[in-house]
Short mmCIF file of C-alpha atoms in Angstrom, two decimals:
data_model
loop_
_atom_site.label_atom_id
_atom_site.label_comp_id
_atom_site.label_asym_id
_atom_site.label_seq_id
_atom_site.Cartn_x
_atom_site.Cartn_y
_atom_site.Cartn_z
CA UNK A 1 0.00 0.00 0.00
CA UNK A 2 1.38 3.43 -0.88
CA UNK A 3 2.07 6.05 1.76
CA UNK A 4 -0.41 8.47 0.15
CA UNK A 5 -3.09 5.79 0.36
CA UNK A 6 -2.33 5.24 4.05
CA UNK A 7 -2.47 8.99 4.66
CA UNK A 8 -5.81 9.32 2.89
CA UNK A 9 -7.28 6.47 4.92
CA UNK A 10 -5.98 7.92 8.18
CA UNK A 11 -7.41 11.35 7.35
CA UNK A 12 -10.78 9.83 6.41
CA UNK A 13 -11.01 7.87 9.67
CA UNK A 14 -9.87 10.84 11.75
CA UNK A 15 -12.41 13.12 10.09
CA UNK A 16 -15.19 10.61 10.74
CA UNK A 17 -14.23 10.23 14.38
CA UNK A 18 -14.02 13.99 14.94
CA UNK A 19 -17.45 14.56 13.35
CA UNK A 20 -18.99 11.75 15.39
CA UNK A 21 -17.37 12.99 18.59
CA UNK A 22 -18.68 16.52 17.98
CA UNK A 23 -22.26 15.31 17.56
CA UNK A 24 -22.18 12.90 20.51
CA UNK A 25 -20.55 15.61 22.65
CA UNK A 26 -23.47 17.96 21.96
CA UNK A 27 -26.19 15.33 22.43
CA UNK A 28 -26.00 15.12 26.27
CA UNK A 29 -26.26 18.91 26.44
CA UNK A 30 -29.65 18.65 24.74
CA UNK A 31 -30.82 15.57 26.64
CA UNK A 32 -30.09 17.13 30.02
CA UNK A 33 -32.80 19.68 29.21
CA UNK A 34 -35.31 17.02 28.14
CA UNK A 35 -34.84 14.45 30.91
CA UNK A 36 -35.20 14.91 34.63
CA UNK A 37 -31.97 14.88 36.65
CA UNK A 38 -32.76 11.34 37.76
CA UNK A 39 -33.37 10.10 34.20
CA UNK A 40 -30.27 11.83 32.84
CA UNK A 41 -28.21 10.21 35.59
CA UNK A 42 -29.56 6.81 34.57
CA UNK A 43 -28.83 7.64 30.91
CA UNK A 44 -25.18 8.32 31.69
CA UNK A 45 -24.95 5.23 33.90
CA UNK A 46 -26.47 3.14 31.09
CA UNK A 47 -23.78 4.13 28.61
CA UNK A 48 -20.93 3.76 31.10
CA UNK A 49 -22.03 0.15 31.65
CA UNK A 50 -22.62 -0.33 27.92
CA UNK A 51 -19.11 0.72 26.91
CA UNK A 52 -17.57 -1.60 29.50
CA UNK A 53 -19.73 -4.55 28.36
CA UNK A 54 -19.16 -3.73 24.69
CA UNK A 55 -15.39 -3.89 25.03
CA UNK A 56 -15.40 -7.06 27.14
CA UNK A 57 -18.08 -9.00 25.24
CA UNK A 58 -16.19 -8.95 21.94
CA UNK A 59 -13.41 -11.11 23.46
CA UNK A 60 -10.96 -9.39 21.11
CA UNK A 61 -12.35 -11.18 18.05
CA UNK A 62 -13.24 -8.03 16.14
CA UNK A 63 -9.87 -6.44 16.85
CA UNK A 64 -8.09 -9.56 15.66
CA UNK A 65 -9.51 -9.30 12.14
CA UNK A 66 -6.97 -6.76 10.79
CA UNK A 67 -4.13 -9.11 11.75
CA UNK A 68 -5.79 -12.42 10.83
CA UNK A 69 -7.19 -11.64 7.39
CA UNK A 70 -4.07 -10.10 5.76
CA UNK A 71 -2.12 -13.24 6.73
CA UNK A 72 -4.88 -15.58 5.52
CA UNK A 73 -6.37 -13.94 2.44
CA UNK A 74 -7.51 -17.27 1.05
CA UNK A 75 -9.61 -17.83 4.18
CA UNK A 76 -11.14 -14.36 4.40
CA UNK A 77 -14.70 -15.56 3.91
CA UNK A 78 -14.39 -18.28 6.56
CA UNK A 79 -12.79 -15.93 9.10
CA UNK A 80 -15.50 -13.31 8.63
CA UNK A 81 -18.26 -15.93 8.77
CA UNK A 82 -16.89 -17.43 12.00
CA UNK A 83 -16.45 -14.02 13.61
CA UNK A 84 -19.94 -12.85 12.67
CA UNK A 85 -21.47 -16.10 13.96
CA UNK A 86 -19.54 -15.94 17.24
CA UNK A 87 -20.59 -12.32 17.78
CA UNK A 88 -24.19 -13.27 17.02
CA UNK A 89 -24.11 -15.97 19.71
CA UNK A 90 -22.72 -13.44 22.18
CA UNK A 91 -25.56 -11.07 21.23
CA UNK A 92 -28.12 -13.79 21.97
CA UNK A 93 -26.53 -14.51 25.36
CA UNK A 94 -26.49 -10.80 26.26
CA UNK A 95 -30.13 -10.40 25.25
CA UNK A 96 -31.25 -13.34 27.38
CA UNK A 97 -29.08 -12.10 30.25
CA UNK A 98 -30.85 -8.74 30.10
CA UNK A 99 -34.27 -10.36 30.25
CA UNK A 100 -33.12 -12.63 33.08
CA UNK A 101 -31.91 -9.65 35.12
CA UNK A 102 -35.20 -7.87 34.50
CA UNK A 103 -36.99 -10.64 36.41
CA UNK A 104 -34.33 -11.70 38.91
CA UNK A 105 -31.99 -8.71 39.14
CA UNK A 106 -33.04 -7.87 42.69
CA UNK A 107 -31.64 -11.21 43.81
CA UNK A 108 -28.23 -9.99 42.61
CA UNK A 109 -28.53 -6.64 44.32
CA UNK A 110 -29.54 -4.52 41.33
CA UNK A 111 -31.50 -1.37 42.14
CA UNK A 112 -35.18 -1.44 41.24
CA UNK A 113 -34.80 1.63 39.01
CA UNK A 114 -32.19 -0.17 36.91
CA UNK A 115 -34.22 -3.33 36.29
CA UNK A 116 -36.49 -1.91 33.52
CA UNK A 117 -33.35 -0.97 31.59
CA UNK A 118 -31.77 -4.43 31.80
CA UNK A 119 -33.49 -5.92 28.70
CA UNK A 120 -32.63 -2.78 26.72
CA UNK A 121 -29.03 -3.00 27.85
CA UNK A 122 -28.81 -6.65 26.84
CA UNK A 123 -30.33 -6.19 23.40
CA UNK A 124 -28.58 -2.89 22.60
CA UNK A 125 -25.17 -4.20 23.67
CA UNK A 126 -25.79 -7.49 21.89
CA UNK A 127 -26.67 -5.79 18.61
CA UNK A 128 -23.66 -3.52 18.87
CA UNK A 129 -21.36 -6.47 19.55
CA UNK A 130 -22.93 -8.40 16.65
CA UNK A 131 -22.29 -5.52 14.24
CA UNK A 132 -18.83 -4.66 15.61
CA UNK A 133 -16.90 -6.43 12.78
CA UNK A 134 -18.40 -4.06 10.19
CA UNK A 135 -15.94 -1.19 10.69
CA UNK A 136 -12.87 -3.39 10.66
CA UNK A 137 -14.02 -5.30 7.58
CA UNK A 138 -14.29 -2.02 5.68
CA UNK A 139 -10.84 -0.95 6.90
CA UNK A 140 -9.32 -4.30 5.88
CA UNK A 141 -10.83 -3.78 2.43
CA UNK A 142 -9.02 -0.41 2.37
CA UNK A 143 -12.36 1.39 2.31
CA UNK A 144 -11.60 3.79 5.13
CA UNK A 145 -13.83 6.49 3.68
CA UNK A 146 -16.75 4.08 3.86
CA UNK A 147 -15.76 3.17 7.44
CA UNK A 148 -15.65 6.86 8.37
CA UNK A 149 -19.02 7.43 6.72
CA UNK A 150 -20.46 4.45 8.60
CA UNK A 151 -19.20 5.91 11.88
CA UNK A 152 -20.77 9.29 11.17
CA UNK A 153 -24.07 7.86 9.94
CA UNK A 154 -24.26 5.48 12.92
CA UNK A 155 -23.72 8.20 15.51
CA UNK A 156 -26.17 10.52 13.74
CA UNK A 157 -28.78 7.76 13.51
CA UNK A 158 -28.37 6.63 17.12
CA UNK A 159 -28.33 10.19 18.39
CA UNK A 160 -31.35 11.18 16.31
CA UNK A 161 -33.36 8.18 17.49
CA UNK A 162 -32.50 8.91 21.14
CA UNK A 163 -33.28 12.59 20.66
CA UNK A 164 -36.66 11.85 19.05
CA UNK A 165 -37.59 9.49 21.88
CA UNK A 166 -36.62 12.08 24.46
CA UNK A 167 -38.22 14.98 22.62
CA UNK A 168 -41.60 13.40 21.96
CA UNK A 169 -41.99 11.17 25.02
CA UNK A 170 -39.59 12.57 27.67
CA UNK A 171 -39.07 8.95 28.70
CA UNK A 172 -35.66 7.32 29.08
CA UNK A 173 -36.66 3.70 28.31
CA UNK A 174 -38.39 4.78 25.10
CA UNK A 175 -35.33 6.78 24.05
CA UNK A 176 -33.08 3.78 24.73
CA UNK A 177 -35.41 1.42 22.86
CA UNK A 178 -35.13 3.86 19.96
CA UNK A 179 -31.34 3.53 20.14
CA UNK A 180 -31.77 -0.26 20.11
CA UNK A 181 -33.83 -0.02 16.91
CA UNK A 182 -31.00 2.04 15.39
CA UNK A 183 -28.53 -0.69 16.44
CA UNK A 184 -30.74 -3.32 14.78
CA UNK A 185 -30.67 -1.28 11.56
CA UNK A 186 -26.87 -1.12 11.73
CA UNK A 187 -26.69 -4.91 12.14
CA UNK A 188 -29.09 -5.41 9.22
CA UNK A 189 -26.98 -3.16 6.98
CA UNK A 190 -23.89 -5.19 7.89
CA UNK A 191 -25.63 -8.47 7.00
CA UNK A 192 -26.80 -7.05 3.66
CA UNK A 193 -23.26 -5.84 2.92
CA UNK A 194 -21.72 -9.22 3.77
CA UNK A 195 -24.34 -10.97 1.67
CA UNK A 196 -23.51 -8.70 -1.27
CA UNK A 197 -19.70 -8.66 -0.95
CA UNK A 198 -18.95 -12.17 0.35
CA UNK A 199 -22.11 -14.09 -0.57
CA UNK A 200 -22.50 -15.04 3.08
CA UNK A 201 -25.80 -16.65 4.00
CA UNK A 202 -27.31 -17.90 7.25
CA UNK A 203 -26.42 -21.49 6.35
CA UNK A 204 -22.73 -20.53 6.08
CA UNK A 205 -22.55 -18.88 9.51
#
């Protein structure tokens, strides 16, 4: 790969991350005026827990793709299929764990105010983990501009869905369910892309 190509990809990714950061930095400033102090506190707690779970639940599989695929180009399809399937299984486990905690969370010391958010946490985190390979696949394909665009579109979509839920309903669970719908759309787009680019089907996962 030429140095100019590397520079262009780095600039594209950096631009995408800066634009996404700017939007997500402004979003809490709007939400704090739409939610009560209690709800906004739960909102921030939700995403602190989400980011921790999101990083742990991937088990490093997504981050291993940029090192695995270049060394095994002839097995690219199999590596992607195995990674996507493994992340899907993790998403299912997280979703069931969220529902389980909704019913039995008090037995584990969870606060009553947190319990209604447990299924949302499980499904949202699961969908985000399931779609986590998307960015790295685009980068491996040297399509950093597409990866940067995906990052911007994702943050705008998630933020817009949360904002609409907060603006029209002033209800935290509804806003977070809206974010979960956005995460489901991201996962669907990834599956469509993999179907188109790698001819991956459910039977191959």
